[in-house]
Amino acid sequence: MEARLATPVPGRDRVNRGTTDTRHRLIEAALVEFAAHGYDGASTRAIAASAGTHQPQINYHFGSKHELWRQCLERLLTELDDTIAAHVQGISRPDEPAVLAGIVRALVTFASRRPELNRIMMHEGTAPSDRLAWLVDTHLAWRQRDLARRWNRLRDAGVAAPVPVNVVHHLLIGAASLLYANAPEARLLGLEPDASTTVTGHANGLVSMLLPGL
Amino acid sequence: MEARLATPVPGRDRVNRGTTDTRHRLIEAALVEFAAHGYDGASTRAIAASAGTHQPQINYHFGSKHELWRQCLERLLTELDDTIAAHVQGISRPDEPAVLAGIVRALVTFASRRPELNRIMMHEGTAPSDRLAWLVDTHLAWRQRDLARRWNRLRDAGVAAPVPVNVVHHLLIGAASLLYANAPEARLLGLEPDASTTVTGHANGLVSMLLPGL
DNA sequence: GTCTATAATTAGATAGAC
DNA sequence: GTCTATCTAATTATAGAC
């Protein structure tokens, strides 16, 4: 593993910043490390250093690395739901096609602003584990079923592209998020995943591909 | 990291299987481990055990974990090129739209049969590293440029969907491969990424989405 | 609640017998 | 070329001072 960070709170000793503040900084630092290097590749020392504190704080505040990871995902999925809700509420005439278009735009927007969720999902999805089983049972299954129901109705109505229901979830998530999940790679290729023109062009193109009858 | 494997060649001692045989078995085992757990998460001990040999064999045959990883990618990318070539050669009238359709079908087919390449790419693309820089320089950049040129011509001809060139590479790869890269997740969701009906439906749907004017 | 010190385990790489 | 034994460094988690 490449060297990354080693600054363990320079100078100040035993600063009490309150429990919620340290917890939030640890979660924010952890979700970035988990996203960049995967669960096994992320070290609790690097996370603590990035949060400006020391490694044993993780076990004090969360009990274990696993529980810290779990709370990172709760945070990220809450933010995703907030983003989707905001996009869907801003629709003038909310019929079914417009709502799905709003969800697609929300997925692209969120992936660009918070690439960490899709990065972690892509790391976890490559092998069975307790973490993956928890993710699927508590957060992924109902989302996949909800999209499948919407897709079936839109296919029947003739507005959706001829994509089978059993592949549409991963096709949509992959098409919407890989550019941002793999942003370090995209930047080396000369692309600009962070540019607002990139994101809006991406969202518009994906919506018109998925819903040609809109 | 979860426990996985611990069977270190039971019984037979110092069996000389020839250098190429052991090398091939190590590469095959390594690419599966790298795909499942990422570079940092994959242990050379687990790789060697899965290949039916011992951990120091990796350094004997490859010099380092990094070089083993590099040779895994050479192997996988060669197989990808073979798959694309086979799909493109089988086209009766090879005009530009038909060739791109063949490439798309090849990407979906290969992702389903050899999910390890896309898994490793998704792991590596989430953070800068020497490995990522090597991947982009020697294997990814020309592929992205080739697709961009094809896409520009097909957009001008009016057969391609209204997707900007700067996002089409990741949109296509993500849409084509996430279902198989994250197959362990998909299976927990009740999907069947390995079924031939899934793969052909996926490929057909993606082609008609990307090339509505075909 | 924060910090230092450290225990217990595991990592990749090397030396040398056969 | 294969195997055992081992070195050094890194990992997560814990004990206890302040």
Coordinates of N, CA and C in Angstrom, one line a residue, chain B residues 51-178:
Chain B
A51 N -3.5 -21.3 -5.5 CA -2.8 -21.9 -6.6 C -2.1 -23.2 -6.2
G52 N -2.3 -23.7 -5.0 CA -1.7 -25.0 -4.6 C -0.3 -24.9 -4.4
T53 N 0.3 -23.8 -4.0 CA 1.7 -23.7 -3.7 C 1.9 -22.8 -2.5
H54 N 3.2 -22.3 -2.3 CA 3.5 -21.6 -1.1 C 3.8 -20.1 -1.5
Q55 N 3.7 -19.3 -0.5 CA 3.8 -17.8 -0.6 C 5.1 -17.4 -1.2
P56 N 6.3 -17.9 -0.8 CA 7.5 -17.4 -1.4 C 7.7 -17.7 -2.9
Q57 N 6.8 -18.6 -3.5 CA 6.9 -18.8 -4.9 C 6.6 -17.6 -5.7
I58 N 5.7 -16.7 -5.1 CA 5.4 -15.5 -5.8 C 6.6 -14.6 -6.0
N59 N 7.4 -14.4 -5.0 CA 8.6 -13.6 -5.2 C 9.6 -14.3 -6.1
Y60 N 9.7 -15.7 -6.0 CA 10.6 -16.4 -6.9 C 10.2 -16.2 -8.3
H61 N 8.9 -16.3 -8.7 CA 8.5 -16.3 -10.1 C 8.3 -14.9 -10.6
F62 N 7.9 -14.0 -9.7 CA 7.5 -12.6 -10.2 C 8.3 -11.5 -9.6
G63 N 9.1 -11.8 -8.5 CA 9.9 -10.8 -7.9 C 9.2 -9.9 -6.9
S64 N 7.9 -9.6 -7.1 CA 7.1 -8.8 -6.2 C 5.6 -9.0 -6.4
K65 N 4.8 -8.6 -5.4 CA 3.4 -8.6 -5.6 C 3.0 -7.7 -6.7
H66 N 3.6 -6.6 -6.8 CA 3.3 -5.6 -7.8 C 3.4 -6.2 -9.2
E67 N 4.5 -6.9 -9.5 CA 4.8 -7.4 -10.8 C 3.8 -8.5 -11.1
L68 N 3.4 -9.3 -10.1 CA 2.4 -10.3 -10.3 C 1.1 -9.7 -10.7
W69 N 0.7 -8.6 -10.1 CA -0.5 -7.8 -10.4 C -0.4 -7.3 -11.9
R70 N 0.7 -6.8 -12.2 CA 0.9 -6.3 -13.6 C 0.7 -7.4 -14.6
Q71 N 1.2 -8.5 -14.4 CA 1.1 -9.6 -15.4 C -0.4 -10.1 -15.4
C72 N -1.1 -10.0 -14.3 CA -2.5 -10.4 -14.3 C -3.2 -9.5 -15.3
L73 N -2.9 -8.2 -15.3 CA -3.6 -7.3 -16.2 C -3.2 -7.4 -17.6
E74 N -2.0 -7.8 -17.9 CA -1.6 -8.1 -19.3 C -2.4 -9.2 -19.8
R75 N -2.5 -10.2 -19.0 CA -3.3 -11.4 -19.4 C -4.8 -11.0 -19.7
L76 N -5.4 -10.3 -18.7 CA -6.8 -10.0 -18.9 C -7.1 -9.1 -20.1
L77 N -6.2 -8.1 -20.3 CA -6.4 -7.2 -21.4 C -6.2 -7.9 -22.8
T78 N -5.3 -8.9 -22.8 CA -5.1 -9.6 -24.0 C -6.4 -10.4 -24.3
E79 N -7.0 -11.0 -23.3 CA -8.2 -11.8 -23.5 C -9.3 -10.9 -23.9
L80 N -9.4 -9.7 -23.4 CA -10.4 -8.7 -23.8 C -10.3 -8.4 -25.3
D81 N -9.0 -8.1 -25.7 CA -8.8 -7.8 -27.1 C -9.2 -8.9 -28.0
D82 N -8.9 -10.2 -27.6 CA -9.3 -11.3 -28.4 C -10.8 -11.4 -28.5
T83 N -11.5 -11.1 -27.4 CA -13.0 -11.2 -27.5 C -13.5 -10.1 -28.4
I84 N -13.0 -8.9 -28.3 CA -13.5 -7.8 -29.2 C -13.2 -8.2 -30.7
A85 N -12.0 -8.7 -30.9 CA -11.6 -9.1 -32.3 C -12.6 -10.2 -32.8
A86 N -12.9 -11.1 -32.0 CA -13.8 -12.2 -32.4 C -15.2 -11.7 -32.8
H87 N -15.7 -10.7 -31.9 CA -17.0 -10.2 -32.2 C -17.1 -9.3 -33.4
V88 N -16.0 -8.6 -33.6 CA -16.0 -7.6 -34.8 C -15.8 -8.4 -36.1
Q89 N -15.0 -9.5 -36.1 CA -14.8 -10.2 -37.3 C -16.1 -11.0 -37.7
G90 N -16.9 -11.3 -36.8 CA -18.1 -12.1 -37.2 C -19.3 -11.2 -37.8
I91 N -19.0 -9.9 -38.1 CA -20.0 -9.1 -38.6 C -20.1 -9.2 -40.1
S92 N -21.3 -9.3 -40.7 CA -21.4 -9.5 -42.1 C -21.1 -8.2 -42.9
R93 N -21.8 -7.1 -42.6 CA -21.5 -5.9 -43.3 C -20.9 -4.9 -42.3
P94 N -19.5 -4.8 -42.2 CA -18.9 -4.1 -41.1 C -18.8 -2.6 -41.3
D95 N -20.0 -1.9 -41.3 CA -19.9 -0.4 -41.3 C -19.7 0.1 -39.9
E96 N -19.5 1.4 -39.7 CA -19.2 1.9 -38.4 C -20.2 1.6 -37.3
P97 N -21.5 1.8 -37.6 CA -22.5 1.4 -36.5 C -22.4 -0.1 -36.1
A98 N -22.3 -0.9 -37.1 CA -22.2 -2.4 -36.8 C -21.0 -2.7 -36.0
V99 N -19.9 -2.1 -36.3 CA -18.6 -2.3 -35.5 C -18.8 -1.9 -34.1
L100 N -19.3 -0.7 -33.9 CA -19.5 -0.3 -32.5 C -20.5 -1.2 -31.7
A101 N -21.5 -1.6 -32.4 CA -22.5 -2.5 -31.8 C -21.7 -3.8 -31.4
G102 N -20.8 -4.3 -32.3 CA -20.1 -5.5 -32.0 C -19.2 -5.3 -30.8
I103 N -18.5 -4.1 -30.7 CA -17.7 -3.8 -29.5 C -18.5 -3.8 -28.2
V104 N -19.7 -3.2 -28.3 CA -20.6 -3.2 -27.1 C -20.9 -4.6 -26.7
R105 N -21.3 -5.4 -27.7 CA -21.7 -6.8 -27.3 C -20.5 -7.6 -26.8
A106 N -19.3 -7.3 -27.3 CA -18.1 -7.9 -26.8 C -17.8 -7.5 -25.4
L107 N -18.0 -6.2 -25.0 CA -17.8 -5.7 -23.7 C -18.7 -6.4 -22.7
V108 N -20.0 -6.5 -23.0 CA -20.9 -7.2 -22.1 C -20.6 -8.7 -22.0
T109 N -20.3 -9.3 -23.1 CA -20.0 -10.8 -23.1 C -18.7 -11.0 -22.2
F110 N -17.7 -10.2 -22.5 CA -16.4 -10.4 -21.7 C -16.6 -10.1 -20.2
A111 N -17.3 -9.1 -19.9 CA -17.6 -8.7 -18.5 C -18.3 -9.9 -17.8
S112 N -19.2 -10.6 -18.5 CA -19.9 -11.7 -17.8 C -19.0 -12.9 -17.7
R113 N -18.1 -13.1 -18.7 CA -17.3 -14.3 -18.6 C -16.0 -14.1 -17.8
R114 N -15.5 -12.9 -17.8 CA -14.3 -12.6 -17.1 C -14.5 -11.3 -16.3
P115 N -15.3 -11.4 -15.2 CA -15.6 -10.2 -14.4 C -14.4 -9.6 -13.7
E116 N -13.3 -10.4 -13.7 CA -12.1 -10.0 -12.9 C -11.5 -8.7 -13.5
L117 N -11.5 -8.5 -14.8 CA -10.9 -7.3 -15.3 C -11.6 -6.0 -14.8
N118 N -13.0 -6.0 -15.0 CA -13.7 -4.8 -14.6 C -13.7 -4.6 -13.0
R119 N -13.6 -5.7 -12.3 CA -13.5 -5.6 -10.8 C -12.2 -4.9 -10.5
I120 N -11.1 -5.4 -11.1 CA -9.8 -4.8 -10.8 C -9.8 -3.3 -11.2
M121 N -10.3 -3.0 -12.4 CA -10.3 -1.6 -12.9 C -11.1 -0.7 -11.9
M122 N -12.2 -1.2 -11.4 CA -13.1 -0.4 -10.5 C -12.3 -0.2 -9.1
H123 N -11.6 -1.2 -8.7 CA -10.8 -1.1 -7.5 C -9.7 0.0 -7.7
E124 N -9.0 -0.1 -8.8 CA -7.9 0.8 -9.0 C -8.3 2.2 -9.3
G125 N -9.5 2.4 -9.9 CA -9.9 3.7 -10.4 C -10.3 4.7 -9.3
T126 N -10.4 4.2 -8.0 CA -10.9 5.0 -7.0 C -9.9 5.8 -6.3
A127 N -8.6 5.7 -6.6 CA -7.5 6.5 -5.9 C -6.3 6.5 -6.8
P128 N -5.6 7.6 -6.8 CA -4.3 7.6 -7.6 C -3.3 6.7 -7.1
S129 N -2.5 6.1 -8.0 CA -1.4 5.2 -7.5 C -0.5 4.9 -8.7
D130 N 0.6 4.3 -8.5 CA 1.5 4.0 -9.6 C 0.8 3.0 -10.5
R131 N 0.1 2.1 -9.9 CA -0.6 1.1 -10.7 C -1.6 1.7 -11.7
L132 N -2.4 2.7 -11.2 CA -3.4 3.4 -12.0 C -2.7 4.1 -13.1
A133 N -1.6 4.8 -12.8 CA -0.9 5.6 -13.8 C -0.4 4.7 -14.9
W134 N 0.1 3.5 -14.6 CA 0.6 2.5 -15.6 C -0.6 2.1 -16.4
L135 N -1.7 1.7 -15.8 CA -2.9 1.3 -16.5 C -3.3 2.3 -17.5
V136 N -3.4 3.5 -17.1 CA -3.9 4.5 -18.0 C -3.0 4.7 -19.2
D137 N -1.7 4.9 -18.9 CA -0.7 5.2 -19.9 C -0.6 4.0 -20.9
T138 N -0.5 2.8 -20.5 CA -0.2 1.7 -21.4 C -1.4 1.0 -22.0
H139 N -2.6 1.1 -21.3 CA -3.7 0.3 -21.8 C -5.0 1.1 -22.0
L140 N -5.3 2.1 -21.1 CA -6.6 2.7 -21.1 C -6.7 3.9 -22.1
A141 N -5.7 4.7 -22.2 CA -5.8 6.0 -22.9 C -6.2 5.8 -24.4
W142 N -5.5 4.9 -25.0 CA -5.8 4.7 -26.5 C -7.2 4.1 -26.7
R143 N -7.6 3.3 -25.7 CA -9.0 2.7 -25.9 C -10.0 3.8 -25.7
Q144 N -9.8 4.7 -24.8 CA -10.8 5.8 -24.6 C -10.8 6.7 -25.8
R145 N -9.6 7.0 -26.4 CA -9.5 7.9 -27.6 C -10.2 7.2 -28.8
D146 N -10.0 5.9 -28.9 CA -10.6 5.2 -30.1 C -12.1 5.3 -30.0
L147 N -12.6 5.0 -28.8 CA -14.1 5.1 -28.6 C -14.6 6.5 -28.9
A148 N -13.9 7.5 -28.4 CA -14.3 8.9 -28.6 C -14.4 9.2 -30.1
R149 N -13.4 8.8 -30.9 CA -13.4 9.1 -32.3 C -14.7 8.4 -33.0
R150 N -14.8 7.1 -32.6 CA -16.0 6.4 -33.2 C -17.3 7.1 -32.8
W151 N -17.4 7.5 -31.5 CA -18.6 8.1 -31.1 C -18.9 9.4 -31.8
N152 N -17.9 10.3 -32.0 CA -18.1 11.5 -32.7 C -18.6 11.3 -34.1
R153 N -18.1 10.3 -34.8 CA -18.5 10.0 -36.2 C -20.0 9.5 -36.2
L154 N -20.4 8.7 -35.2 CA -21.7 8.1 -35.1 C -22.7 9.2 -34.7
R155 N -22.3 10.1 -33.8 CA -23.1 11.2 -33.4 C -23.4 12.1 -34.7
D156 N -22.3 12.4 -35.4 CA -22.5 13.2 -36.6 C -23.5 12.5 -37.6
A157 N -23.4 11.2 -37.7 CA -24.2 10.5 -38.6 C -25.6 10.3 -38.1
G158 N -25.9 10.7 -36.9 CA -27.2 10.7 -36.4 C -27.7 9.3 -35.9
V159 N -26.8 8.3 -35.7 CA -27.2 7.0 -35.2 C -27.0 6.9 -33.7
A160 N -26.1 7.7 -33.1 CA -25.8 7.5 -31.7 C -26.7 8.4 -30.9
A161 N -26.9 7.9 -29.6 CA -27.7 8.7 -28.7 C -27.0 10.0 -28.3
P162 N -27.8 11.0 -27.8 CA -27.2 12.3 -27.5 C -26.4 12.3 -26.2
V163 N -25.3 11.6 -26.2 CA -24.4 11.5 -25.0 C -23.1 12.2 -25.4
P164 N -22.7 13.1 -24.6 CA -21.4 13.8 -24.8 C -20.2 12.9 -24.9
V165 N -19.2 13.2 -25.8 CA -18.1 12.3 -25.9 C -17.3 12.1 -24.7
N166 N -17.2 13.2 -23.8 CA -16.4 13.1 -22.7 C -16.9 12.2 -21.6
V167 N -18.2 11.8 -21.7 CA -18.7 10.9 -20.7 C -19.0 9.5 -21.2
V168 N -19.0 9.3 -22.6 CA -19.5 8.1 -23.2 C -18.6 6.8 -22.8
H169 N -17.3 7.0 -22.6 CA -16.5 5.9 -22.2 C -16.9 5.2 -20.9
H170 N -17.0 6.0 -19.9 CA -17.4 5.5 -18.6 C -18.9 5.1 -18.5
L171 N -19.7 5.8 -19.2 CA -21.1 5.5 -19.3 C -21.3 4.1 -19.9
L172 N -20.6 3.8 -21.0 CA -20.6 2.5 -21.7 C -20.1 1.4 -20.8
I173 N -18.8 1.6 -20.3 CA -18.2 0.6 -19.5 C -19.0 0.3 -18.2
G174 N -19.5 1.3 -17.6 CA -20.3 1.1 -16.4 C -21.6 0.4 -16.7
A175 N -22.3 0.8 -17.7 CA -23.6 0.2 -18.1 C -23.3 -1.3 -18.5
A176 N -22.2 -1.6 -19.1 CA -22.0 -2.9 -19.7 C -21.5 -3.9 -18.6
S177 N -20.8 -3.4 -17.6 CA -20.0 -4.3 -16.7 C -20.4 -4.3 -15.2
L178 N -21.1 -3.3 -14.7 CA -21.3 -3.3 -13.3 C -22.1 -4.6 -12.8

